[in-house]
GROMACS .gro file of C-alpha atoms in nm:
model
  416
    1UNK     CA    1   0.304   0.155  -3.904
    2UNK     CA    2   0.587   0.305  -3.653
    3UNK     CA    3   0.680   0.651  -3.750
    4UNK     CA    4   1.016   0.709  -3.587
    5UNK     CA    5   1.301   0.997  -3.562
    6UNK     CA    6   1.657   0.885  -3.585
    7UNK     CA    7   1.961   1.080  -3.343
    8UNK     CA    8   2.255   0.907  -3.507
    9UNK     CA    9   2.464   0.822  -3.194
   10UNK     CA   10   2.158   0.826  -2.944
   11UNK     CA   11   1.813   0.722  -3.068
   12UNK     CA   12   1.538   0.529  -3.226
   13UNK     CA   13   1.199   0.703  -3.111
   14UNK     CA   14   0.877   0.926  -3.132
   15UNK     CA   15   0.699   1.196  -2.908
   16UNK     CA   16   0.542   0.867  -2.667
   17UNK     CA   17   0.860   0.684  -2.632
   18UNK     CA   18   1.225   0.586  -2.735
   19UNK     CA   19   1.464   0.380  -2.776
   20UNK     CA   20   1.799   0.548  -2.615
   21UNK     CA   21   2.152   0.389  -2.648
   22UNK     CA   22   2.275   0.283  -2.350
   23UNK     CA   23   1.927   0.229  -2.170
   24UNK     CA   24   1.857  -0.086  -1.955
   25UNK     CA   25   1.678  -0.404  -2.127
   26UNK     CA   26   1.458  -0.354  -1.821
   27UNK     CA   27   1.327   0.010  -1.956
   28UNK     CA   28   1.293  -0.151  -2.332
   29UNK     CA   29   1.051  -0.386  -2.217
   30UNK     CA   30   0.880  -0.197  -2.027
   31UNK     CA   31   0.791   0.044  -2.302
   32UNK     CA   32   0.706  -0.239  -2.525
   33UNK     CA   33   0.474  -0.374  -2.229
   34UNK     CA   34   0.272  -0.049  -2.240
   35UNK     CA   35   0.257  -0.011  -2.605
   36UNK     CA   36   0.204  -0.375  -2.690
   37UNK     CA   37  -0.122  -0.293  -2.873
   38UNK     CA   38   0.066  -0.102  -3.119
   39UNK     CA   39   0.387  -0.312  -3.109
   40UNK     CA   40   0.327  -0.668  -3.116
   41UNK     CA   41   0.499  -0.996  -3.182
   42UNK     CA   42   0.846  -0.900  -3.027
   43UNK     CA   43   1.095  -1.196  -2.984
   44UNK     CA   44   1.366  -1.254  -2.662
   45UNK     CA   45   1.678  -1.401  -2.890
   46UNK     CA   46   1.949  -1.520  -2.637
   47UNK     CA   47   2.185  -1.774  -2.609
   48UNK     CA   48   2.058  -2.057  -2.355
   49UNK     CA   49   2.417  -2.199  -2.295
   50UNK     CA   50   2.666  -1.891  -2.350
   51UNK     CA   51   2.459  -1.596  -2.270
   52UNK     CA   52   2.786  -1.390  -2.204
   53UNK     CA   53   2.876  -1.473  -2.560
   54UNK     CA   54   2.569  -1.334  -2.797
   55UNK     CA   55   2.358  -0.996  -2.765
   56UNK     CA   56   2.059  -1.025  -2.590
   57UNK     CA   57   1.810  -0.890  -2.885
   58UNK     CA   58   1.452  -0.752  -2.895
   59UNK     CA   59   1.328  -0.843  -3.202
   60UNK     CA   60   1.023  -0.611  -3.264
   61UNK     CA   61   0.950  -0.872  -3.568
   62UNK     CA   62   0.641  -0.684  -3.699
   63UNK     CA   63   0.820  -0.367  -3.727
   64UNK     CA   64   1.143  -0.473  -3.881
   65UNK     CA   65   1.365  -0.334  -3.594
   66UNK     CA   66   1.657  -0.513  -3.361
   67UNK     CA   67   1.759  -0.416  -3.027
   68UNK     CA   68   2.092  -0.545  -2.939
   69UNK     CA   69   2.175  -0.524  -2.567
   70UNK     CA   70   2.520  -0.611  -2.443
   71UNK     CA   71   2.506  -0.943  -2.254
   72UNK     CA   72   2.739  -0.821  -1.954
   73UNK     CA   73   2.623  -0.491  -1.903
   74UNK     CA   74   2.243  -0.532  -2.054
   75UNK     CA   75   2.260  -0.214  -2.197
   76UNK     CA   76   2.175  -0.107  -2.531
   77UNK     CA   77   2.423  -0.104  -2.739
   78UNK     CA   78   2.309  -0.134  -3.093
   79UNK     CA   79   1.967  -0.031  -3.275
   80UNK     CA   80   1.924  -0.229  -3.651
   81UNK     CA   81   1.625  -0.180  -3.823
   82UNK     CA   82   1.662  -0.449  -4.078
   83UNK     CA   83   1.348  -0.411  -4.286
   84UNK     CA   84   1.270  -0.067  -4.397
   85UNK     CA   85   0.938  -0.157  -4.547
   86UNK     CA   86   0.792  -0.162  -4.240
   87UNK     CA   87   0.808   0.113  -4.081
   88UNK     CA   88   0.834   0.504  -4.118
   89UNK     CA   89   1.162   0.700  -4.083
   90UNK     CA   90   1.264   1.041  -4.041
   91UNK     CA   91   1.597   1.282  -4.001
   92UNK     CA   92   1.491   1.643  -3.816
   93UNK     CA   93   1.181   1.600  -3.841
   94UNK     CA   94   1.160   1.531  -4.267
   95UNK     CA   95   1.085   1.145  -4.372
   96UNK     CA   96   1.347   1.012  -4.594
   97UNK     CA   97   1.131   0.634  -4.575
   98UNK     CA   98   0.792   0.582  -4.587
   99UNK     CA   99   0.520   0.454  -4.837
  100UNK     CA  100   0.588   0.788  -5.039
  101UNK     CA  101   0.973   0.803  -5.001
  102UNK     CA  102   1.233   0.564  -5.062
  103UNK     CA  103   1.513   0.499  -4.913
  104UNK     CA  104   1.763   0.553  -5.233
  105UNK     CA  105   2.095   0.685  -5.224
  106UNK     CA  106   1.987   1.003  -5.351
  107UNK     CA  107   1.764   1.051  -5.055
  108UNK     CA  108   1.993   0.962  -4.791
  109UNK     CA  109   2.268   1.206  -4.944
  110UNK     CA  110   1.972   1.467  -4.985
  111UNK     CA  111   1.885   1.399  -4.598
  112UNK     CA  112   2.227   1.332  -4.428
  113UNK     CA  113   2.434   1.506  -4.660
  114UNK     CA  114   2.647   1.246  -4.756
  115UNK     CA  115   3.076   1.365  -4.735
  116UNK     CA  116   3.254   1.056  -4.830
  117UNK     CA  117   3.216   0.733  -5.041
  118UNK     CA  118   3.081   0.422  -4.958
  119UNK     CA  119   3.255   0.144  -4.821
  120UNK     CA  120   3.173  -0.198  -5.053
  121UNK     CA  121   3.146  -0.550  -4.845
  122UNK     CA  122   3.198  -0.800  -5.088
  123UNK     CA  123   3.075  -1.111  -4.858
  124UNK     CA  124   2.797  -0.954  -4.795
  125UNK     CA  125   2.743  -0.773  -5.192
  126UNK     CA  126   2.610  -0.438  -4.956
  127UNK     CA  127   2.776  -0.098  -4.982
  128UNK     CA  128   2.779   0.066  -4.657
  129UNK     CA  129   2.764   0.446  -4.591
  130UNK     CA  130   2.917   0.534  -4.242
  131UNK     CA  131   2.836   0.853  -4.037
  132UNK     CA  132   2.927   0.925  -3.711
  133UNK     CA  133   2.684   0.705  -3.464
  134UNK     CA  134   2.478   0.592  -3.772
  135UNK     CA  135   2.567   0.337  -4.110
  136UNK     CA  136   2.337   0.234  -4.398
  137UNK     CA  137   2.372  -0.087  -4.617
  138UNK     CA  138   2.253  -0.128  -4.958
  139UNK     CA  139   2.157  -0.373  -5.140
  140UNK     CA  140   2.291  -0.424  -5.505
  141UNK     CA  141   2.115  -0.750  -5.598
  142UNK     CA  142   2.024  -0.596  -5.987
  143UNK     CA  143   2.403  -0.549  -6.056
  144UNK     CA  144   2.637  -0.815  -6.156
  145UNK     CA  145   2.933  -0.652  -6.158
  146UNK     CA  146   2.940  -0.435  -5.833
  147UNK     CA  147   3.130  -0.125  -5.859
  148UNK     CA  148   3.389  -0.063  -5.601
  149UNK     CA  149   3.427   0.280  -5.466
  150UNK     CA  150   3.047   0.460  -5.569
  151UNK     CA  151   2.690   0.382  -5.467
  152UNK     CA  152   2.534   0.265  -5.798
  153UNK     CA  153   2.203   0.558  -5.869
  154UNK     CA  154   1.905   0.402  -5.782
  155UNK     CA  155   2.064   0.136  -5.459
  156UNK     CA  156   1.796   0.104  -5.193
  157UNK     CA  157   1.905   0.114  -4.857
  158UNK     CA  158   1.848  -0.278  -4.676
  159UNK     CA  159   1.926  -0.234  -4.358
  160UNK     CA  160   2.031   0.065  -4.099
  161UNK     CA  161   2.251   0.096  -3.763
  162UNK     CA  162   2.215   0.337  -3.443
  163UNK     CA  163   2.532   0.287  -3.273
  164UNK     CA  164   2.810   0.451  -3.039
  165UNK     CA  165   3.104   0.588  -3.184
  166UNK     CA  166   3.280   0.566  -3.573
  167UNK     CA  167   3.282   0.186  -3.615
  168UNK     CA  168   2.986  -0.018  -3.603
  169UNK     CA  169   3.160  -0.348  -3.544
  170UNK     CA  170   3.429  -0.214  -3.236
  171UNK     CA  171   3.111  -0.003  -3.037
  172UNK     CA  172   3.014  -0.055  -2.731
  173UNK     CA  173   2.723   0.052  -2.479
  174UNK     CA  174   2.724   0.375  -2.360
  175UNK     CA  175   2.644   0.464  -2.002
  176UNK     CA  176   2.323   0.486  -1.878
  177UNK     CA  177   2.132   0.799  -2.032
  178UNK     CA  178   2.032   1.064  -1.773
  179UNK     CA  179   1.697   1.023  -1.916
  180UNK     CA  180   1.696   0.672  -1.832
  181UNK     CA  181   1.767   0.723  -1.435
  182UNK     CA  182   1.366   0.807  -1.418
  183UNK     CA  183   1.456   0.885  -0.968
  184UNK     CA  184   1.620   0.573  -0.938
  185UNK     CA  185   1.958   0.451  -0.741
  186UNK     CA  186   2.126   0.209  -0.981
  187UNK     CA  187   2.463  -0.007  -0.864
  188UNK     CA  188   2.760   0.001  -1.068
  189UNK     CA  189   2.945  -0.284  -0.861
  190UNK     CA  190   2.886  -0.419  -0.548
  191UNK     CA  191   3.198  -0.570  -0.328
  192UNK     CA  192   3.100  -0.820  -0.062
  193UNK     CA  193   3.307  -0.741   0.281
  194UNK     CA  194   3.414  -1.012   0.493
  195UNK     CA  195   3.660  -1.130   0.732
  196UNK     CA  196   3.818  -1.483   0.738
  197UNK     CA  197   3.482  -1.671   0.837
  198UNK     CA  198   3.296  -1.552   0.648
  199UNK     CA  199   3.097  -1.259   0.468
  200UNK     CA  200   3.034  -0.893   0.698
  201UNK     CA  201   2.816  -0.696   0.454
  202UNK     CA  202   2.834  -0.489   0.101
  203UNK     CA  203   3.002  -0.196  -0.008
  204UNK     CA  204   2.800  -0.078  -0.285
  205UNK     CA  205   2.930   0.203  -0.577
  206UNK     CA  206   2.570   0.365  -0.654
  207UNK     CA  207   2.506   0.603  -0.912
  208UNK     CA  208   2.222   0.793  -0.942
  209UNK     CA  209   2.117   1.126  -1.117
  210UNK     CA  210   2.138   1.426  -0.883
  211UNK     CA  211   2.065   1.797  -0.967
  212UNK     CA  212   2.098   2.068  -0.775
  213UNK     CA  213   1.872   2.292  -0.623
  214UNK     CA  214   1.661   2.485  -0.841
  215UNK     CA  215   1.498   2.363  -1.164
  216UNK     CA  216   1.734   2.530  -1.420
  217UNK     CA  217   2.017   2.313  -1.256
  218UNK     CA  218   2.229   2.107  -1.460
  219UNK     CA  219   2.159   1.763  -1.352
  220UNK     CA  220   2.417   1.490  -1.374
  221UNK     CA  221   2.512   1.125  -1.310
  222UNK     CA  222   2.653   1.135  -0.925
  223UNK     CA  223   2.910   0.844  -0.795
  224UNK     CA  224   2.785   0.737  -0.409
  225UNK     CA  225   2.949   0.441  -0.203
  226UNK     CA  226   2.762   0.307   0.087
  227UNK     CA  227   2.807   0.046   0.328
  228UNK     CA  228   2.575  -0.190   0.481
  229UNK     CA  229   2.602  -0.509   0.733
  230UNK     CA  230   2.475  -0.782   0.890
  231UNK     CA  231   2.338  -0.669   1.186
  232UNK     CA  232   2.235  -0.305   1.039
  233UNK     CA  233   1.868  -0.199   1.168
  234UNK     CA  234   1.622  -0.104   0.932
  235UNK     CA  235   1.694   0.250   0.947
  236UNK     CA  236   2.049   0.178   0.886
  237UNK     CA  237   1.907   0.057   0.532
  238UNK     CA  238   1.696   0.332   0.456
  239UNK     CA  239   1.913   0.625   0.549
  240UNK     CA  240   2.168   0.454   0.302
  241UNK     CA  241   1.974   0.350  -0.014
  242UNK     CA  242   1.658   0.490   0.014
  243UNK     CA  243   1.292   0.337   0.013
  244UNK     CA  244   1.316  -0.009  -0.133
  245UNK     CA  245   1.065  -0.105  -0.469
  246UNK     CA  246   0.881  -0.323  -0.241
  247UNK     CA  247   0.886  -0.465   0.075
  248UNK     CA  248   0.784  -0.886   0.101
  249UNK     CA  249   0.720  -1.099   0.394
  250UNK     CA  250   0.779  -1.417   0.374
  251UNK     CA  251   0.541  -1.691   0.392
  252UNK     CA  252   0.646  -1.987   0.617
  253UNK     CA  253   0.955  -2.156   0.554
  254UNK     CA  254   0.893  -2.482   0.391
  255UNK     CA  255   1.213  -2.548   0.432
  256UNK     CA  256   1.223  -2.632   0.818
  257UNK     CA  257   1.099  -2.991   0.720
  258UNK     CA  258   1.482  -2.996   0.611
  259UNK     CA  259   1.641  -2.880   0.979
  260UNK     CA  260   1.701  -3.137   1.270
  261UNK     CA  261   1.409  -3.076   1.448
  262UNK     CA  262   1.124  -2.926   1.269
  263UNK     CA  263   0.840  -3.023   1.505
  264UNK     CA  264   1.006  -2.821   1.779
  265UNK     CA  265   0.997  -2.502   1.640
  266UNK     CA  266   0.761  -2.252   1.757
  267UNK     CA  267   0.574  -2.118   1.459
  268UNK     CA  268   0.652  -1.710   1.450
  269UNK     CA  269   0.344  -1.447   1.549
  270UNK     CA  270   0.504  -1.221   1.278
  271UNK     CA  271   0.718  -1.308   0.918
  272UNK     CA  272   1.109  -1.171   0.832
  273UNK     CA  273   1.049  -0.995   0.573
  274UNK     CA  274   1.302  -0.809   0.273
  275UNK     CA  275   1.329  -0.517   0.117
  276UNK     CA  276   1.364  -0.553  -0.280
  277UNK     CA  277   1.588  -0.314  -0.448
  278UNK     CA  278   1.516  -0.425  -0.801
  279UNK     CA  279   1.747  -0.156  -0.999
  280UNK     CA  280   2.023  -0.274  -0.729
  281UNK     CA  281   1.995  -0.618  -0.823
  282UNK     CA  282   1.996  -0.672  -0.467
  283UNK     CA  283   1.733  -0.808  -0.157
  284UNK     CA  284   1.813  -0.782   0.249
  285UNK     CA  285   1.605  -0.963   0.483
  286UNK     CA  286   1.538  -0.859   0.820
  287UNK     CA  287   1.469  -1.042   1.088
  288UNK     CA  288   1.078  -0.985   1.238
  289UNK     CA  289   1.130  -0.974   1.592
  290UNK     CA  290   1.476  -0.747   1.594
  291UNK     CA  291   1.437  -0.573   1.256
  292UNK     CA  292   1.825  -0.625   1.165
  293UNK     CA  293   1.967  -0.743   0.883
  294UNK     CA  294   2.053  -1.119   0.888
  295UNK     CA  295   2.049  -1.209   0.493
  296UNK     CA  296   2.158  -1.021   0.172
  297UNK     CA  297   2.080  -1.202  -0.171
  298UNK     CA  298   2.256  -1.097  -0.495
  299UNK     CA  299   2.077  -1.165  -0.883
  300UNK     CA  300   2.275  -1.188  -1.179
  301UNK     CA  301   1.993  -1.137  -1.359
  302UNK     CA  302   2.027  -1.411  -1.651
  303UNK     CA  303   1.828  -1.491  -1.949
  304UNK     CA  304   1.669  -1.788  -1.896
  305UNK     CA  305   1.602  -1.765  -1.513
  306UNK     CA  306   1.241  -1.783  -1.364
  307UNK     CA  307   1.356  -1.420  -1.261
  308UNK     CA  308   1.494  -1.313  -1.571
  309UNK     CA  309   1.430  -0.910  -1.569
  310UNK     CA  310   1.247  -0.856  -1.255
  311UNK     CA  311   1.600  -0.757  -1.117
  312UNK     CA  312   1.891  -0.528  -1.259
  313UNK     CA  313   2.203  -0.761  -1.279
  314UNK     CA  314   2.405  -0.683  -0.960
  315UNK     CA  315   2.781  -0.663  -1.049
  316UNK     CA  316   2.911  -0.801  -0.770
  317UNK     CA  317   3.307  -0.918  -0.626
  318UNK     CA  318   3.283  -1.156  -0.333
  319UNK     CA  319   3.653  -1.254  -0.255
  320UNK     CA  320   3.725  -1.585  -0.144
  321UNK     CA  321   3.959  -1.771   0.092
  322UNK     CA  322   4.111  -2.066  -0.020
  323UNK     CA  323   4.290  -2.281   0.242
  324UNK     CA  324   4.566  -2.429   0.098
  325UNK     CA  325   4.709  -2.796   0.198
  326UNK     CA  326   5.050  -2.811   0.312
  327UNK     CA  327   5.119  -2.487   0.585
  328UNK     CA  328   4.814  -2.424   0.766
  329UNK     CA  329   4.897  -2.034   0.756
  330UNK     CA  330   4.884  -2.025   0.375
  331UNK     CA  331   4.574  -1.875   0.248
  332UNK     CA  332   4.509  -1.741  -0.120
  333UNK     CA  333   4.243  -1.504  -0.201
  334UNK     CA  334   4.074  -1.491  -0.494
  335UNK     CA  335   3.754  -1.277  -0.638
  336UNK     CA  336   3.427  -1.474  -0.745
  337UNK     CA  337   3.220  -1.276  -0.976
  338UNK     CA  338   2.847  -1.223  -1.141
  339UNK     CA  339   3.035  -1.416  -1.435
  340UNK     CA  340   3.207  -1.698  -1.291
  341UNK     CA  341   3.133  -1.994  -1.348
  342UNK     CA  342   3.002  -2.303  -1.099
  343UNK     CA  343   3.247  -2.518  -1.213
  344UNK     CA  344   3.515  -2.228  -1.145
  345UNK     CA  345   3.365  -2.152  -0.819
  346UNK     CA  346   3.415  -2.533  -0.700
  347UNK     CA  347   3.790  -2.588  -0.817
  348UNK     CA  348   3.860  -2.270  -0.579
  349UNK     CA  349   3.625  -2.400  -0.263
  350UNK     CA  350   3.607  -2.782  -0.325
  351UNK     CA  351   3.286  -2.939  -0.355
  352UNK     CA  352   3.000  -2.923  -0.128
  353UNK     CA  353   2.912  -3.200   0.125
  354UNK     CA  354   2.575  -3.215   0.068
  355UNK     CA  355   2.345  -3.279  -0.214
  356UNK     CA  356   2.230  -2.998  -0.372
  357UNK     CA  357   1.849  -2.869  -0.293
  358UNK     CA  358   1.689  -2.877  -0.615
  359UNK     CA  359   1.481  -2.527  -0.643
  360UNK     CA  360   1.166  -2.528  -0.882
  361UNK     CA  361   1.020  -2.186  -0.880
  362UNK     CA  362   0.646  -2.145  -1.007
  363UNK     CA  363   0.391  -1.859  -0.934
  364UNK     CA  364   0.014  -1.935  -0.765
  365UNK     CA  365  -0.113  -1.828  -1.097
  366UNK     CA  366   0.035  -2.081  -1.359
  367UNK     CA  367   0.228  -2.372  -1.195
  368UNK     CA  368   0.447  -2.441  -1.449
  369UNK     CA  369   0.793  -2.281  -1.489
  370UNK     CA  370   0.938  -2.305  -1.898
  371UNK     CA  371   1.308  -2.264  -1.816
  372UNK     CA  372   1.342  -2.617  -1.543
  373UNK     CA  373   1.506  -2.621  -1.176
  374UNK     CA  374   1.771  -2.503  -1.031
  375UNK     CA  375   2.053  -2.638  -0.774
  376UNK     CA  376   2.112  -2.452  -0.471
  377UNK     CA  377   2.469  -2.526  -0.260
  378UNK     CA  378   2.583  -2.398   0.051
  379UNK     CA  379   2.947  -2.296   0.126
  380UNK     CA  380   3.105  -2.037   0.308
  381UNK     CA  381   2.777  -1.877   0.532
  382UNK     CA  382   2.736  -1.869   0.116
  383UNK     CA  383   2.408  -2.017  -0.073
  384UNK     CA  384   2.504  -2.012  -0.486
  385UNK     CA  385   2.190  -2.106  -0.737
  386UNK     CA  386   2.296  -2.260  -0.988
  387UNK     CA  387   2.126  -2.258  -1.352
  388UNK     CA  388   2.174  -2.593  -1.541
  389UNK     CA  389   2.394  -2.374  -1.813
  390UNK     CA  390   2.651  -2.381  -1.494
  391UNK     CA  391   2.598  -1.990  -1.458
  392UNK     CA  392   2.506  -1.861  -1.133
  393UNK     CA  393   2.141  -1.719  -1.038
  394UNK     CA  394   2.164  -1.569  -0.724
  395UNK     CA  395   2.411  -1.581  -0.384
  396UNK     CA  396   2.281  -1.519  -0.096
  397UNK     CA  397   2.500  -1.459   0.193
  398UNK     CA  398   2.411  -1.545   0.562
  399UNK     CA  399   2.551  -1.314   0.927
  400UNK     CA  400   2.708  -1.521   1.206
  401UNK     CA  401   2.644  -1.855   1.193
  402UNK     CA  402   2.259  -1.983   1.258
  403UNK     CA  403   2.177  -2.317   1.428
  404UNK     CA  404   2.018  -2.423   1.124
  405UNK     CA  405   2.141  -2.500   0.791
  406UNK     CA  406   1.997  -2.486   0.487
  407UNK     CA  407   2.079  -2.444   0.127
  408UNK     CA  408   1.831  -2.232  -0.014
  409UNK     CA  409   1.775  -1.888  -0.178
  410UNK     CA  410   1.478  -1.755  -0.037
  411UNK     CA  411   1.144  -1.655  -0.277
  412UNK     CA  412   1.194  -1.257  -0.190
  413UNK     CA  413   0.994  -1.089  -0.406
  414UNK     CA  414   0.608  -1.086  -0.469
  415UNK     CA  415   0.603  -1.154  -0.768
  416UNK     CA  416   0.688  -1.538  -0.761
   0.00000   0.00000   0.00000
């Protein structure tokens, strides 16, 4: 059985790990990956059709607690541990729920110090007990006539909340912990540049968590823009964002069987290959033979996706000329985001002339791929994959235009 300290406001967690508000889903899983002997039978809960519209939980089933991340921001944003028989709680150190304590009233005021009255839900037939960053709900099943301003002696507490803020139902995810930064560059939006052809490069808004010299220093979250274009050398790349998570070369493109003349082309001595920024969200390729950049590729990092949390979501603007009939001078510019929809996307362009490529992802390992295809359609020196709940997987966006093309996002990390 967990035994856990609870930091109203901040934390679910012990001396090995925790649970911080405000951490990426990414981090979560990662500590449940490397204590999955201990913590077992966890549960992905999202919404397959609307995942902007529900939490994305953990559900840590054997252990009776709930992560809820925000969908947009896939931060945490809520901790609910929603059986209290399973697991071990304390407050500074001192339990107040385990096999030997229960989790009455008296024992939370004795632990928490309890200043005001409860607050009774009558839908639900719970009391809840607010602190600051922290609520508890009890249960009052045994009475039949619930009281309506005090605790009856005796109530058991049924569930608990970590949370952000005063009010459990307006909070919202916090920023990123410093804690959580763990020497990582993380992107807080990313606007694509362009000129009236097409896209030029990013401007990215990167924050990471800088200290100053000495080791007494008070470190801190620091804001950073950088630019980076088509055409940039690899040094160019590095001197701006740092050493990538992992570099990839690509295999052969089986996609040349798709340009006019495939049986001319001279197969290359040496790959492109990309450099995967997975807390960016964000891949460049390079070309082999002049090591510049020729491709950027942007992840939105959905649930449901064959790359669902390999990659942060990237945050991204990419603004969007719209010809409009009538005066051939009039042009209207609008911004296409990591939310917008497909649909959305094709009202503001008009629809592609070709058929979509149909994309069906599936690793060496085990050829099969649970969550289907996906559509791939070119527009704009643009590539958008598109997930069959009309959401967008990835853009990738080409340099100057190519003699060949193709509507495909490329595989750019190792791990497919």
């Amino acid at each position: 059985m967990l035994d856990l300290e609870v930091v109203p406001e901040r934390s679910l967690g012990n001396e090995q790990w925790e649970f911080a508000l405000g951490m990426p889903f990414s981090q979560a899983i990662s500590i449940l990956q490397k204590h999955c002997r201990i913590i077992k039978n966890v549960q992905v809960l999202y919404s397959e059709q609307t995942p902007l519209c529900h939490d994305l939980i953990l559900n840590l089933t054997q252990d009776g607690i709930k992560l809820l991340f925000d969908a947009t921001s896939q931060r945490l944003k809520v901790i609910e541990v929603y059986d209290l028989s399973k697991v071990k709680l304390k407050y500074c150190g001192v339990h107040f729920n385990s096999q030997a304590i229960a989790p009455t009233i008296e024992q939370i005021d004795q632990s928490f110090g309890a200043t005001h009255p409860g607050v009774y839900n009558a839908a639900e037939q719970l009391f809840h007990l607010n602190f600051r960053g922290l609520s508890f709900s009890f249960q009052l099943d045994s009475w039949n006539e619930a009281p309506k301003y005090e605790i009856p002696h005796g109530a058991m507490v049924k569930r608990m909340h970590i949370y952000t803020g005063n009010n459990l139902q307006e909070t919202r995810a916090p920023a990123m912990p410093l804690a959580c930064f763990l020497g990582n560059i993380y992107a807080e939006c990313v606007d694509v540049l362009r000129d009236r052809a097409g896209p030029l490069g990013l401007k990215l808004r990167l924050l990471t968590a800088g200290s100053g010299l000495g080791v007494m220093a008070d470190a801190k979250v620091r804001s950073l823009e950088r630019n980076i274009y088509f055409g940039d050398s690899c040094q160019d790349v590095l001197g701006a964002l740092g050493s990538p998570h992992k570099v990839f070369y690509k295999s052969e493109d089986k996609m040349k069987i798709h340009s006019p003349s495939p049986h001319k082309q001279v197969p290359s001595k040496c790959n492109d290959y990309f450099f995967n920024y997975f807390t960016l969200g964000v891949d460049i390729l390079f070309d082999s033979s002049t090591h510049l950049v020729k491709k950027f590729v942007l992840h939105t990092n959905y649930p449901g996706h064959y790359n669902f949390n390999i990659y942060h979501r990237c945050d991204f603007k990419i603004p969007l000329v719209i010809k409009k009939e009538g005066a051939e001078s009039q042009t209207e510019d609008c911004i296409l985001t990591t939310y917008s929809k497909w649909d959305q996307i094709q009202e503001l362009l008009g629809h592609p002339m070709e058929k979509p490529v149909v994309l069906h992802r599936s690793s060496s390992a085990n050829n099969t791929n649970p969550f289907g295809s996906t559509f791939c359609f070119g527009l704009q020196r643009m590539i958008f994959e598109v997930m069959q709940n009309n959401h967008i997987a990835s853009v990738t966006l080409y340099g100057a235009p190519r003699t060949t093309s193709q509507a495909r996002p490329e595989s750019s990390s190792s791990s497919h």
